[in-house]
Amino acid sequence: MTDTQRVEIEYCTQCRWLLRAAWLAQELLTTFEAELTELSLKPGRGGVFVVRVNDEVVWDRREQGFPEPTAVKRLVRDRVAPGKSLGHSEK
């Protein structure tokens, strides 16, 4: 694990997906408040909705559709806090 654990959510401003991105950001910050050092929202265009952890794409709407928070939490957890229990979200 590196000292910096950064998540970036890039969302389409044309599609008005800011609220969706902000809600997902809140879910991740609440779950990983001790593990993440930064979470950013990056305005984009052209239907983009991509989640990156330390510059690695872990979710791309174009390939996987819109993510459920639980799915993204698992992907983030696997990269920033392996072994951390997600409680009821894992069931």
PDB file of C-alpha atoms in Angstrom:
ATOM      1  CA  MET A   1       0.000   0.000   0.000  1.00  0.00           C
ATOM      2  CA  THR A   2       1.353   3.424  -0.936  1.00  0.00           C
ATOM      3  CA  ASP A   3       1.152   6.493   1.272  1.00  0.00           C
ATOM      4  CA  THR A   4      -1.300   8.143  -1.112  1.00  0.00           C
ATOM      5  CA  GLN A   5      -4.621   6.471  -1.804  1.00  0.00           C
ATOM      6  CA  ARG A   6      -6.448   8.546  -4.378  1.00  0.00           C
ATOM      7  CA  VAL A   7      -9.840   8.011  -5.990  1.00  0.00           C
ATOM      8  CA  GLU A   8     -11.031  10.022  -8.960  1.00  0.00           C
ATOM      9  CA  ILE A   9     -14.564   9.991 -10.332  1.00  0.00           C
ATOM     10  CA  GLU A  10     -14.797  11.504 -13.804  1.00  0.00           C
ATOM     11  CA  TYR A  11     -18.360  12.333 -14.826  1.00  0.00           C
ATOM     12  CA  CYS A  12     -20.095  13.880 -17.836  1.00  0.00           C
ATOM     13  CA  THR A  13     -21.222  17.469 -17.323  1.00  0.00           C
ATOM     14  CA  GLN A  14     -23.326  17.335 -20.506  1.00  0.00           C
ATOM     15  CA  CYS A  15     -25.298  14.424 -19.050  1.00  0.00           C
ATOM     16  CA  ARG A  16     -25.674  16.187 -15.683  1.00  0.00           C
ATOM     17  CA  TRP A  17     -24.120  13.302 -13.740  1.00  0.00           C
ATOM     18  CA  LEU A  18     -22.586  15.476 -10.992  1.00  0.00           C
ATOM     19  CA  LEU A  19     -25.131  14.366  -8.374  1.00  0.00           C
ATOM     20  CA  ARG A  20     -24.529  10.697  -9.189  1.00  0.00           C
ATOM     21  CA  ALA A  21     -20.748  11.225  -8.935  1.00  0.00           C
ATOM     22  CA  ALA A  22     -21.062  13.203  -5.686  1.00  0.00           C
ATOM     23  CA  TRP A  23     -23.285  10.521  -4.142  1.00  0.00           C
ATOM     24  CA  LEU A  24     -20.781   7.797  -5.047  1.00  0.00           C
ATOM     25  CA  ALA A  25     -17.972   9.976  -3.662  1.00  0.00           C
ATOM     26  CA  GLN A  26     -19.863  10.325  -0.370  1.00  0.00           C
ATOM     27  CA  GLU A  27     -20.329   6.551  -0.166  1.00  0.00           C
ATOM     28  CA  LEU A  28     -16.615   5.947  -0.736  1.00  0.00           C
ATOM     29  CA  LEU A  29     -15.474   8.653   1.685  1.00  0.00           C
ATOM     30  CA  THR A  30     -17.765   7.287   4.381  1.00  0.00           C
ATOM     31  CA  THR A  31     -16.565   3.711   3.879  1.00  0.00           C
ATOM     32  CA  PHE A  32     -12.857   4.505   3.495  1.00  0.00           C
ATOM     33  CA  GLU A  33     -12.475   7.599   5.691  1.00  0.00           C
ATOM     34  CA  ALA A  34      -9.260   6.271   7.255  1.00  0.00           C
ATOM     35  CA  GLU A  35      -7.792   4.770   4.077  1.00  0.00           C
ATOM     36  CA  LEU A  36      -8.263   7.439   1.402  1.00  0.00           C
ATOM     37  CA  THR A  37      -6.038  10.491   1.300  1.00  0.00           C
ATOM     38  CA  GLU A  38      -7.876  12.137  -1.588  1.00  0.00           C
ATOM     39  CA  LEU A  39     -11.077  11.849  -3.583  1.00  0.00           C
ATOM     40  CA  SER A  40     -11.693  14.112  -6.553  1.00  0.00           C
ATOM     41  CA  LEU A  41     -14.570  14.772  -8.899  1.00  0.00           C
ATOM     42  CA  LYS A  42     -13.377  15.485 -12.438  1.00  0.00           C
ATOM     43  CA  PRO A  43     -15.779  17.108 -14.901  1.00  0.00           C
ATOM     44  CA  GLY A  44     -15.750  15.444 -18.305  1.00  0.00           C
ATOM     45  CA  ARG A  45     -17.788  15.236 -21.495  1.00  0.00           C
ATOM     46  CA  GLY A  46     -19.129  12.719 -23.952  1.00  0.00           C
ATOM     47  CA  GLY A  47     -20.976  10.421 -21.564  1.00  0.00           C
ATOM     48  CA  VAL A  48     -17.969   9.602 -19.399  1.00  0.00           C
ATOM     49  CA  PHE A  49     -18.390   8.054 -15.940  1.00  0.00           C
ATOM     50  CA  VAL A  50     -15.107   6.493 -14.848  1.00  0.00           C
ATOM     51  CA  VAL A  51     -13.793   5.599 -11.395  1.00  0.00           C
ATOM     52  CA  ARG A  52     -10.020   5.440 -10.941  1.00  0.00           C
ATOM     53  CA  VAL A  53      -7.975   4.326  -7.947  1.00  0.00           C
ATOM     54  CA  ASN A  54      -4.412   5.630  -8.003  1.00  0.00           C
ATOM     55  CA  ASP A  55      -4.811   6.276 -11.764  1.00  0.00           C
ATOM     56  CA  GLU A  56      -6.035   2.714 -12.474  1.00  0.00           C
ATOM     57  CA  VAL A  57      -9.473   2.513 -14.080  1.00  0.00           C
ATOM     58  CA  VAL A  58     -11.631   0.251 -11.906  1.00  0.00           C
ATOM     59  CA  TRP A  59     -15.028   1.119 -13.418  1.00  0.00           C
ATOM     60  CA  ASP A  60     -15.993   2.515 -16.811  1.00  0.00           C
ATOM     61  CA  ARG A  61     -19.662   3.122 -17.564  1.00  0.00           C
ATOM     62  CA  ARG A  62     -19.082   2.524 -21.277  1.00  0.00           C
ATOM     63  CA  GLU A  63     -18.011  -1.044 -20.600  1.00  0.00           C
ATOM     64  CA  GLN A  64     -19.873  -1.917 -17.410  1.00  0.00           C
ATOM     65  CA  GLY A  65     -22.886   0.409 -17.153  1.00  0.00           C
ATOM     66  CA  PHE A  66     -23.535   2.508 -14.087  1.00  0.00           C
ATOM     67  CA  PRO A  67     -22.016   1.017 -10.957  1.00  0.00           C
ATOM     68  CA  GLU A  68     -23.795  -0.028  -7.836  1.00  0.00           C
ATOM     69  CA  PRO A  69     -21.956   1.496  -4.846  1.00  0.00           C
ATOM     70  CA  THR A  70     -21.273  -1.949  -3.392  1.00  0.00           C
ATOM     71  CA  ALA A  71     -19.438  -3.061  -6.531  1.00  0.00           C
ATOM     72  CA  VAL A  72     -17.236   0.050  -6.534  1.00  0.00           C
ATOM     73  CA  LYS A  73     -16.590  -0.278  -2.796  1.00  0.00           C
ATOM     74  CA  ARG A  74     -15.287  -3.822  -3.344  1.00  0.00           C
ATOM     75  CA  LEU A  75     -12.982  -2.679  -6.146  1.00  0.00           C
ATOM     76  CA  VAL A  76     -11.659   0.249  -4.110  1.00  0.00           C
ATOM     77  CA  ARG A  77     -11.259  -1.927  -1.013  1.00  0.00           C
ATOM     78  CA  ASP A  78      -9.225  -4.489  -2.958  1.00  0.00           C
ATOM     79  CA  ARG A  79      -6.753  -1.749  -3.870  1.00  0.00           C
ATOM     80  CA  VAL A  80      -6.573   0.458  -0.777  1.00  0.00           C
ATOM     81  CA  ALA A  81      -7.546  -1.794   2.136  1.00  0.00           C
ATOM     82  CA  PRO A  82      -7.364  -5.505   1.251  1.00  0.00           C
ATOM     83  CA  GLY A  83      -9.005  -7.585   3.914  1.00  0.00           C
ATOM     84  CA  LYS A  84     -11.217  -4.758   5.217  1.00  0.00           C
ATOM     85  CA  SER A  85     -14.731  -5.929   5.897  1.00  0.00           C
ATOM     86  CA  LEU A  86     -17.484  -4.028   4.155  1.00  0.00           C
ATOM     87  CA  GLY A  87     -20.040  -5.325   6.614  1.00  0.00           C
ATOM     88  CA  HIS A  88     -23.545  -5.841   5.257  1.00  0.00           C
ATOM     89  CA  SER A  89     -22.440  -4.548   1.820  1.00  0.00           C
ATOM     90  CA  GLU A  90     -20.635  -7.827   1.154  1.00  0.00           C
ATOM     91  CA  LYS A  91     -23.714 -10.007   1.434  1.00  0.00           C
TER      92      LYS A  91
END
